[in-house]
Amino acid sequence: NKYYALAMELIHQRVKFSANVVPYYKINRNNNLFVQDYGIKRKGRLITEEAYNQNNQYQDKIYEKLPDIDFRLEDFYSKEN
């Protein structure tokens, strides 16, 4: 399995990946549904933290170029509403 081989190469390294948090539900005897636990469902592939930071340097620079915008919530709502 190629994913197993990739994961074995990354043992003892810091990794990053994108994921969704997935609730695991359970139904008890009274047919009440409740969340028993949460899990992580990976969306992307595993990469080292260094590679992730190198790939996202350009994106961080874009945000640095944006101007700081200060506003108050009251500026968007009139006093009549």
PDB file of C-alpha atoms in Angstrom:
ATOM      1  CA  ASN A   1       0.000   0.000   0.000  1.00  0.00           C
ATOM      2  CA  LYS A   2       1.531   3.315  -1.072  1.00  0.00           C
ATOM      3  CA  TYR A   3      -0.054   5.236   1.826  1.00  0.00           C
ATOM      4  CA  TYR A   4       1.494   2.873   4.343  1.00  0.00           C
ATOM      5  CA  ALA A   5       4.932   3.319   2.759  1.00  0.00           C
ATOM      6  CA  LEU A   6       4.545   7.113   2.830  1.00  0.00           C
ATOM      7  CA  ALA A   7       3.481   7.055   6.474  1.00  0.00           C
ATOM      8  CA  MET A   8       6.438   4.855   7.400  1.00  0.00           C
ATOM      9  CA  GLU A   9       8.804   7.443   5.876  1.00  0.00           C
ATOM     10  CA  LEU A  10       7.287  10.142   8.090  1.00  0.00           C
ATOM     11  CA  ILE A  11       7.613   8.328  11.427  1.00  0.00           C
ATOM     12  CA  HIS A  12       9.147  10.564  14.128  1.00  0.00           C
ATOM     13  CA  GLN A  13       8.610  13.708  12.019  1.00  0.00           C
ATOM     14  CA  ARG A  14       6.146  16.556  12.480  1.00  0.00           C
ATOM     15  CA  VAL A  15       3.467  16.341   9.780  1.00  0.00           C
ATOM     16  CA  LYS A  16       0.519  18.435   8.653  1.00  0.00           C
ATOM     17  CA  PHE A  17      -2.654  17.470   6.799  1.00  0.00           C
ATOM     18  CA  SER A  18      -6.150  18.778   6.283  1.00  0.00           C
ATOM     19  CA  ALA A  19      -8.995  16.874   7.906  1.00  0.00           C
ATOM     20  CA  ASN A  20     -12.620  16.939   8.971  1.00  0.00           C
ATOM     21  CA  VAL A  21     -13.771  16.237  12.506  1.00  0.00           C
ATOM     22  CA  VAL A  22     -16.367  13.466  12.356  1.00  0.00           C
ATOM     23  CA  PRO A  23     -18.762  12.731  15.231  1.00  0.00           C
ATOM     24  CA  TYR A  24     -19.516   9.094  15.960  1.00  0.00           C
ATOM     25  CA  TYR A  25     -23.118   8.607  17.041  1.00  0.00           C
ATOM     26  CA  LYS A  26     -24.630   5.947  19.231  1.00  0.00           C
ATOM     27  CA  ILE A  27     -28.261   5.030  19.842  1.00  0.00           C
ATOM     28  CA  ASN A  28     -29.093   3.751  23.307  1.00  0.00           C
ATOM     29  CA  ARG A  29     -31.914   1.376  24.281  1.00  0.00           C
ATOM     30  CA  ASN A  30     -34.413   4.253  24.515  1.00  0.00           C
ATOM     31  CA  ASN A  31     -33.672   5.227  20.888  1.00  0.00           C
ATOM     32  CA  ASN A  32     -31.914   8.394  21.992  1.00  0.00           C
ATOM     33  CA  LEU A  33     -29.164   9.508  19.656  1.00  0.00           C
ATOM     34  CA  PHE A  34     -26.020  10.990  21.171  1.00  0.00           C
ATOM     35  CA  VAL A  35     -22.435  11.666  20.199  1.00  0.00           C
ATOM     36  CA  GLN A  36     -20.162   9.085  21.736  1.00  0.00           C
ATOM     37  CA  ASP A  37     -16.816  10.245  20.370  1.00  0.00           C
ATOM     38  CA  TYR A  38     -15.124  12.314  17.677  1.00  0.00           C
ATOM     39  CA  GLY A  39     -12.697  11.165  15.024  1.00  0.00           C
ATOM     40  CA  ILE A  40     -10.546  12.741  12.346  1.00  0.00           C
ATOM     41  CA  LYS A  41     -11.123  11.940   8.681  1.00  0.00           C
ATOM     42  CA  ARG A  42      -8.126  12.989   6.636  1.00  0.00           C
ATOM     43  CA  LYS A  43      -8.851  14.973   3.430  1.00  0.00           C
ATOM     44  CA  GLY A  44      -5.342  15.543   2.136  1.00  0.00           C
ATOM     45  CA  ARG A  45      -2.090  13.668   2.052  1.00  0.00           C
ATOM     46  CA  LEU A  46       0.475  13.723   4.835  1.00  0.00           C
ATOM     47  CA  ILE A  47       3.393  16.096   4.310  1.00  0.00           C
ATOM     48  CA  THR A  48       6.186  17.224   6.576  1.00  0.00           C
ATOM     49  CA  GLU A  49       5.718  20.472   8.444  1.00  0.00           C
ATOM     50  CA  GLU A  50       8.718  21.993   6.650  1.00  0.00           C
ATOM     51  CA  ALA A  51       7.264  21.212   3.214  1.00  0.00           C
ATOM     52  CA  TYR A  52       3.888  22.605   4.285  1.00  0.00           C
ATOM     53  CA  ASN A  53       5.459  25.856   5.465  1.00  0.00           C
ATOM     54  CA  GLN A  54       7.488  26.193   2.257  1.00  0.00           C
ATOM     55  CA  ASN A  55       4.398  25.631   0.101  1.00  0.00           C
ATOM     56  CA  ASN A  56       2.360  28.212   2.013  1.00  0.00           C
ATOM     57  CA  GLN A  57       4.937  31.010   2.242  1.00  0.00           C
ATOM     58  CA  TYR A  58       3.460  32.759  -0.800  1.00  0.00           C
ATOM     59  CA  GLN A  59      -0.042  32.662   0.671  1.00  0.00           C
ATOM     60  CA  ASP A  60       1.194  34.251   3.906  1.00  0.00           C
ATOM     61  CA  LYS A  61       2.844  37.064   1.933  1.00  0.00           C
ATOM     62  CA  ILE A  62      -0.478  37.862   0.250  1.00  0.00           C
ATOM     63  CA  TYR A  63      -2.108  38.432   3.636  1.00  0.00           C
ATOM     64  CA  GLU A  64       0.787  40.634   4.752  1.00  0.00           C
ATOM     65  CA  LYS A  65       0.123  42.982   1.804  1.00  0.00           C
ATOM     66  CA  LEU A  66      -3.526  43.511   2.708  1.00  0.00           C
ATOM     67  CA  PRO A  67      -4.230  46.755   4.564  1.00  0.00           C
ATOM     68  CA  ASP A  68      -5.438  46.717   8.149  1.00  0.00           C
ATOM     69  CA  ILE A  69      -9.106  47.629   8.253  1.00  0.00           C
ATOM     70  CA  ASP A  70     -10.652  48.910  11.442  1.00  0.00           C
ATOM     71  CA  PHE A  71     -14.416  49.200  11.722  1.00  0.00           C
ATOM     72  CA  ARG A  72     -17.117  49.156  14.312  1.00  0.00           C
ATOM     73  CA  LEU A  73     -20.205  46.994  14.074  1.00  0.00           C
ATOM     74  CA  GLU A  74     -22.359  50.090  14.577  1.00  0.00           C
ATOM     75  CA  ASP A  75     -21.050  51.490  11.276  1.00  0.00           C
ATOM     76  CA  PHE A  76     -22.992  48.781   9.425  1.00  0.00           C
ATOM     77  CA  TYR A  77     -26.301  49.172  11.227  1.00  0.00           C
ATOM     78  CA  SER A  78     -28.361  52.298  11.476  1.00  0.00           C
ATOM     79  CA  LYS A  79     -29.854  53.270  14.811  1.00  0.00           C
ATOM     80  CA  GLU A  80     -33.350  52.780  13.359  1.00  0.00           C
ATOM     81  CA  ASN A  81     -32.930  48.974  13.028  1.00  0.00           C
TER      82      ASN A  81
END
